PDB file of C-alpha atoms in Angstrom:
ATOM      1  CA  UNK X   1     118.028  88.055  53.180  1.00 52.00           C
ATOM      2  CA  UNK X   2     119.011  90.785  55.915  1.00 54.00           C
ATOM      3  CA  UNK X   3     115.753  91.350  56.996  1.00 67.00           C
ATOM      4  CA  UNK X   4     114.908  87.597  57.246  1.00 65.00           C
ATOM      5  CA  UNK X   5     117.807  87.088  59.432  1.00 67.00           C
ATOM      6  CA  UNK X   6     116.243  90.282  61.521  1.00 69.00           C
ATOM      7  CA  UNK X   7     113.081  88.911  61.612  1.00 66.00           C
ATOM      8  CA  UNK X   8     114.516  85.343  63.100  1.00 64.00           C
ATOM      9  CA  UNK X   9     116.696  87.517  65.727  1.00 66.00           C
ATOM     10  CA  UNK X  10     113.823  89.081  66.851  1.00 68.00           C
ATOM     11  CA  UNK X  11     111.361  86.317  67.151  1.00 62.00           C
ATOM     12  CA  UNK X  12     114.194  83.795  69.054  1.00 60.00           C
ATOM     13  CA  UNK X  13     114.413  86.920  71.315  1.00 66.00           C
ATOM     14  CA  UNK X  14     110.365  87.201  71.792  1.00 59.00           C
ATOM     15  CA  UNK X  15     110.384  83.399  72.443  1.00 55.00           C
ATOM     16  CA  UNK X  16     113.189  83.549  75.157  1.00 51.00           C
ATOM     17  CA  UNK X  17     111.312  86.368  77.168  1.00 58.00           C
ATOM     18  CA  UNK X  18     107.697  84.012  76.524  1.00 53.00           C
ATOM     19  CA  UNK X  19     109.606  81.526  78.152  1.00 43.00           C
ATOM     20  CA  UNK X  20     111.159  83.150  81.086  1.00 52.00           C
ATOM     21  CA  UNK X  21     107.946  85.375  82.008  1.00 43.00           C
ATOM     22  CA  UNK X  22     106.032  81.697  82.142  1.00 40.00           C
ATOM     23  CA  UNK X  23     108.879  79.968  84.274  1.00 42.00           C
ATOM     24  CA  UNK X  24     108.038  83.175  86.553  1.00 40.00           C
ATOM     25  CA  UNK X  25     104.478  83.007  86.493  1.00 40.00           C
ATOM     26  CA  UNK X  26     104.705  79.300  87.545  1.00 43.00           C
ATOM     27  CA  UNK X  27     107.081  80.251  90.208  1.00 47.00           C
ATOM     28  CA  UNK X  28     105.657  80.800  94.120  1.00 59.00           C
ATOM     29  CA  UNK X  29     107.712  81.712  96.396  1.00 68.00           C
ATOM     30  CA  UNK X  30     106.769  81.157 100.046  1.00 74.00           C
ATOM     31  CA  UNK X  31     106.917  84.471 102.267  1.00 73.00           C
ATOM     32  CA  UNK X  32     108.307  82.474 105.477  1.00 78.00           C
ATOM     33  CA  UNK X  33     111.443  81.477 103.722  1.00 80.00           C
ATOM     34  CA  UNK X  34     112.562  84.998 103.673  1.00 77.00           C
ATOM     35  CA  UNK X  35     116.263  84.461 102.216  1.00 77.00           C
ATOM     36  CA  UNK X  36     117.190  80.888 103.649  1.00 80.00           C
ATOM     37  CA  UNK X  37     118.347  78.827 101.015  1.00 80.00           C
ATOM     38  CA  UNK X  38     118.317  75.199 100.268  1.00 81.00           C
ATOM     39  CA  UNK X  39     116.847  74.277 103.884  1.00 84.00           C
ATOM     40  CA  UNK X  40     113.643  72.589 105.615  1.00 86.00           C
ATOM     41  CA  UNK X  41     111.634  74.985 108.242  1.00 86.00           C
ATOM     42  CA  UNK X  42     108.942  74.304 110.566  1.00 87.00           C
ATOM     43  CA  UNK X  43     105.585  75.740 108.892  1.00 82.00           C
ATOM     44  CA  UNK X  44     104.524  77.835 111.338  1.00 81.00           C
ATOM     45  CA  UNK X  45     101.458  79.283 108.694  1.00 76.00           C
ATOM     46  CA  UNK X  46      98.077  78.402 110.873  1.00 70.00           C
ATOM     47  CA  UNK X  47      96.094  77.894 107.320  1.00 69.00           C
ATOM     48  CA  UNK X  48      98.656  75.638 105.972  1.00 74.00           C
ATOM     49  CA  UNK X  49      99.825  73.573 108.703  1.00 73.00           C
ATOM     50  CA  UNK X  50      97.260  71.338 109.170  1.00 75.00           C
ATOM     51  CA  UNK X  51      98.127  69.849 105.764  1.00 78.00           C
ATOM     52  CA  UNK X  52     102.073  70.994 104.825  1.00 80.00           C
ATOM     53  CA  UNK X  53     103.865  70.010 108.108  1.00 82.00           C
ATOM     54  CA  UNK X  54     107.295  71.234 106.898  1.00 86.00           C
ATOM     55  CA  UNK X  55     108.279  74.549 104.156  1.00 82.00           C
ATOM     56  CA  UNK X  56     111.522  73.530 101.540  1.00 85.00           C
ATOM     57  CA  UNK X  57     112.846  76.710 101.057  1.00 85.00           C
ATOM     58  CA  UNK X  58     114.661  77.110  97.853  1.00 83.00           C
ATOM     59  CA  UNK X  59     113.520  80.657  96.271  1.00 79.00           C
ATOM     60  CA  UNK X  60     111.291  80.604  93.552  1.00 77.00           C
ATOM     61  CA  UNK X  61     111.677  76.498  93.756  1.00 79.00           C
ATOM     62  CA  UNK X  62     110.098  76.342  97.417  1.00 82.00           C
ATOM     63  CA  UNK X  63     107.315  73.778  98.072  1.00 82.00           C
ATOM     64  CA  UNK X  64     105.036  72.779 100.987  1.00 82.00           C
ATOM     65  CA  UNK X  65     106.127  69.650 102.343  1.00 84.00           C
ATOM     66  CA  UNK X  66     104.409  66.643 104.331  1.00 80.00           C
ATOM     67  CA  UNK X  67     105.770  63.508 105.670  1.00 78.00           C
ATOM     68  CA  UNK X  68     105.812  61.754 102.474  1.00 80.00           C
ATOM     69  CA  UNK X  69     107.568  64.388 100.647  1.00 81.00           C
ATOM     70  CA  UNK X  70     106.878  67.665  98.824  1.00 82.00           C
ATOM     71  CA  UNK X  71     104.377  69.156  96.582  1.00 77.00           C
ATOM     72  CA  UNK X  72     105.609  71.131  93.165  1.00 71.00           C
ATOM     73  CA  UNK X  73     101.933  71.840  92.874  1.00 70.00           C
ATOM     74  CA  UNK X  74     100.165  73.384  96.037  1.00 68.00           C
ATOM     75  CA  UNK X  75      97.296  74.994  97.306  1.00 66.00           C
ATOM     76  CA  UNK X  76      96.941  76.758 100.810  1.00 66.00           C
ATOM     77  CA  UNK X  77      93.831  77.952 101.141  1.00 60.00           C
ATOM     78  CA  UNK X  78      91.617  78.584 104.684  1.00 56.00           C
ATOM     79  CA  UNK X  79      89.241  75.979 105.122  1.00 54.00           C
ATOM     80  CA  UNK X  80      85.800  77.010 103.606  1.00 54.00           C
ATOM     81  CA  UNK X  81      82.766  77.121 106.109  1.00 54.00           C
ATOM     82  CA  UNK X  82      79.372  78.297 105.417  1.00 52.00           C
ATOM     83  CA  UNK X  83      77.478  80.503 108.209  1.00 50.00           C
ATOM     84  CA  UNK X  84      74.614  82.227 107.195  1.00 53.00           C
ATOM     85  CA  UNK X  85      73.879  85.179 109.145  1.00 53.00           C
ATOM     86  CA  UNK X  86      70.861  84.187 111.088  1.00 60.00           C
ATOM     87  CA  UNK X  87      73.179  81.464 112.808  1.00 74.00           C
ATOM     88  CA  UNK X  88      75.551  84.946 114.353  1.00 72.00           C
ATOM     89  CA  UNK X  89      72.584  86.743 114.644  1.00 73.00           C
ATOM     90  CA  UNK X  90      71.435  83.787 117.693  1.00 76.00           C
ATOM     91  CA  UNK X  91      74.909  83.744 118.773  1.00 80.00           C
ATOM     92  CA  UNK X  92      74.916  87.505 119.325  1.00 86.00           C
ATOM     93  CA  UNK X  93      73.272  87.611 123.312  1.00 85.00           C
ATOM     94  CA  UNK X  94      73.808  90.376 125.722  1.00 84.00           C
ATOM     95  CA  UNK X  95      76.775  90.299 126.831  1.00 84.00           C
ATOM     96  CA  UNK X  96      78.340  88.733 124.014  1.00 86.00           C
ATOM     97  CA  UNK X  97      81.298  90.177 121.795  1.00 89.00           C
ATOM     98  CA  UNK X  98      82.545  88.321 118.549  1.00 89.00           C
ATOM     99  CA  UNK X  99      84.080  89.796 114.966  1.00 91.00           C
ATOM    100  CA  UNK X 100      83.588  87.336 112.254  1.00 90.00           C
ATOM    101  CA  UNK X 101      84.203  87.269 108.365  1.00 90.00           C
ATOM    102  CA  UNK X 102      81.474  87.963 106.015  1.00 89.00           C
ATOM    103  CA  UNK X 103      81.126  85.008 103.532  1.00 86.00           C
ATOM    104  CA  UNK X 104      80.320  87.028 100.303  1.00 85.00           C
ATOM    105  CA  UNK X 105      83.026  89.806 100.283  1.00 87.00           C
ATOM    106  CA  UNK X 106      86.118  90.276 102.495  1.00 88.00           C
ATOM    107  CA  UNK X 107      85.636  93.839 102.773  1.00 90.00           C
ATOM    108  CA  UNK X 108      83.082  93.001 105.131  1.00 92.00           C
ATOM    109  CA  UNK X 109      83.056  91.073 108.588  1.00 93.00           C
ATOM    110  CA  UNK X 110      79.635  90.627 111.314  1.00 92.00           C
ATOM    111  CA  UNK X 111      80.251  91.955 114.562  1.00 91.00           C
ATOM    112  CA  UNK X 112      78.551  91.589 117.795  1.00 91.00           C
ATOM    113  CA  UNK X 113      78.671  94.224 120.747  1.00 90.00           C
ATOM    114  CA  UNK X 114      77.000  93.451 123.779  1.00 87.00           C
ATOM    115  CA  UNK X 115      74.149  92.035 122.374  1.00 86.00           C
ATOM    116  CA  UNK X 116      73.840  94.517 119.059  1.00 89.00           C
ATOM    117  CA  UNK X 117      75.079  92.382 115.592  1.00 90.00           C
ATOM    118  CA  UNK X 118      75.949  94.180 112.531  1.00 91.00           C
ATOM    119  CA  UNK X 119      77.693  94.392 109.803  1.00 92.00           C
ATOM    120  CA  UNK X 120      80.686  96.531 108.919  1.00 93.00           C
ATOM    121  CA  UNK X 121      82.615  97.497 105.977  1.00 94.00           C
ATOM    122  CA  UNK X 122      86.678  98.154 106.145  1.00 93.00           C
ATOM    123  CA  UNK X 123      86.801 100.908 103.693  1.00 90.00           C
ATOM    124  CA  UNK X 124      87.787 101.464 100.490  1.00 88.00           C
ATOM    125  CA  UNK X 125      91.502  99.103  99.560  1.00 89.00           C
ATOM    126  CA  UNK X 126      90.841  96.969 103.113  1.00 91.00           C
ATOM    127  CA  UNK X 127      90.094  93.619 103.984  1.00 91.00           C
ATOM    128  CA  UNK X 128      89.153  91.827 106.949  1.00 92.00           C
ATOM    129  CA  UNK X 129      91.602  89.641 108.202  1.00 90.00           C
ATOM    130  CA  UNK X 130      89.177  86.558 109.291  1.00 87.00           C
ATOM    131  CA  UNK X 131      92.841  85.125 111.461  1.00 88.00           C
ATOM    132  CA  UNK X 132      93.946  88.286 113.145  1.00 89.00           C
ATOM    133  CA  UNK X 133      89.839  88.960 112.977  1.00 90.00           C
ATOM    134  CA  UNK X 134      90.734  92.880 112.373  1.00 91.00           C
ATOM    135  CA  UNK X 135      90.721  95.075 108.822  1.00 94.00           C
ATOM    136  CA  UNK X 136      94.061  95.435 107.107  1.00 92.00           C
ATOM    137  CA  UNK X 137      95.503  97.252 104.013  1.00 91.00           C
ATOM    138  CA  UNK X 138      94.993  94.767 100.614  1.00 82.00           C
ATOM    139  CA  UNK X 139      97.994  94.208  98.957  1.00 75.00           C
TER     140      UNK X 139
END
């Protein structure tokens, strides 16, 4: 009888955690919010704007918002464009200087220096920042 009372105690306990680590993994919070609370903020994210004109900022409850209300369900992701590398290859003329992403890996990104394209790699636990078009430290 003891141990079958143990046994319960332990799985209610199990299921409790379950739960709470999937309310967390559902969870997003939104990095702009920082620790505002309960408020609406301009979205000042250049990926995400275009589509979520306003942030609700509630902790792990914040949500993208547009004019017709806001989203429990999400998804800000850049616009996807497909260049091949023959098209940055023309666009690379004397003269010309340009950084762009690489479409197959973003450790990568084309560059273009006064006529001369290539392509360059940002080193081991970098990406290239396709926005800020510069290599930063992957998180």
């Amino acid at each position: 009888m003891f141990r079958q009372q143990n046994y319960f105690a332990k799985l209610a306990i199990f299921a409790v955690i379950t739960v709470q680590l999937l309310v967390l993994m559902q969870a997003r919070e939104i990095s702009q919010c920082g620790s505002k609370a309960e408020e609406f903020i301009e979205n000042n994210d250049p990926i995400c704007n275009t589509i979520y004109t306003q942030v609700y900022c509630n902790g792990a409850g914040s949500a993208y918002c547009t004019n017709d209300g806001c989203e429990e369900e999400f998804e800000c992701t850049a616009p996807t464009t497909t260049v091949s590398t023959t098209t940055y290859r023309r666009k690379c003329e004397s003269g010309m200087e340009f950084v762009e992403p690489y479409p197959d890996s973003s450790r990568y990104y084309y560059y273009c220096a006064k006529g001369y394209f290539g392509i360059r790699d940002c080193g081991l636990f970098m990406l290239f920042d396709g926005i800020n078009k510069k290599c930063k430290i992957k998180k």
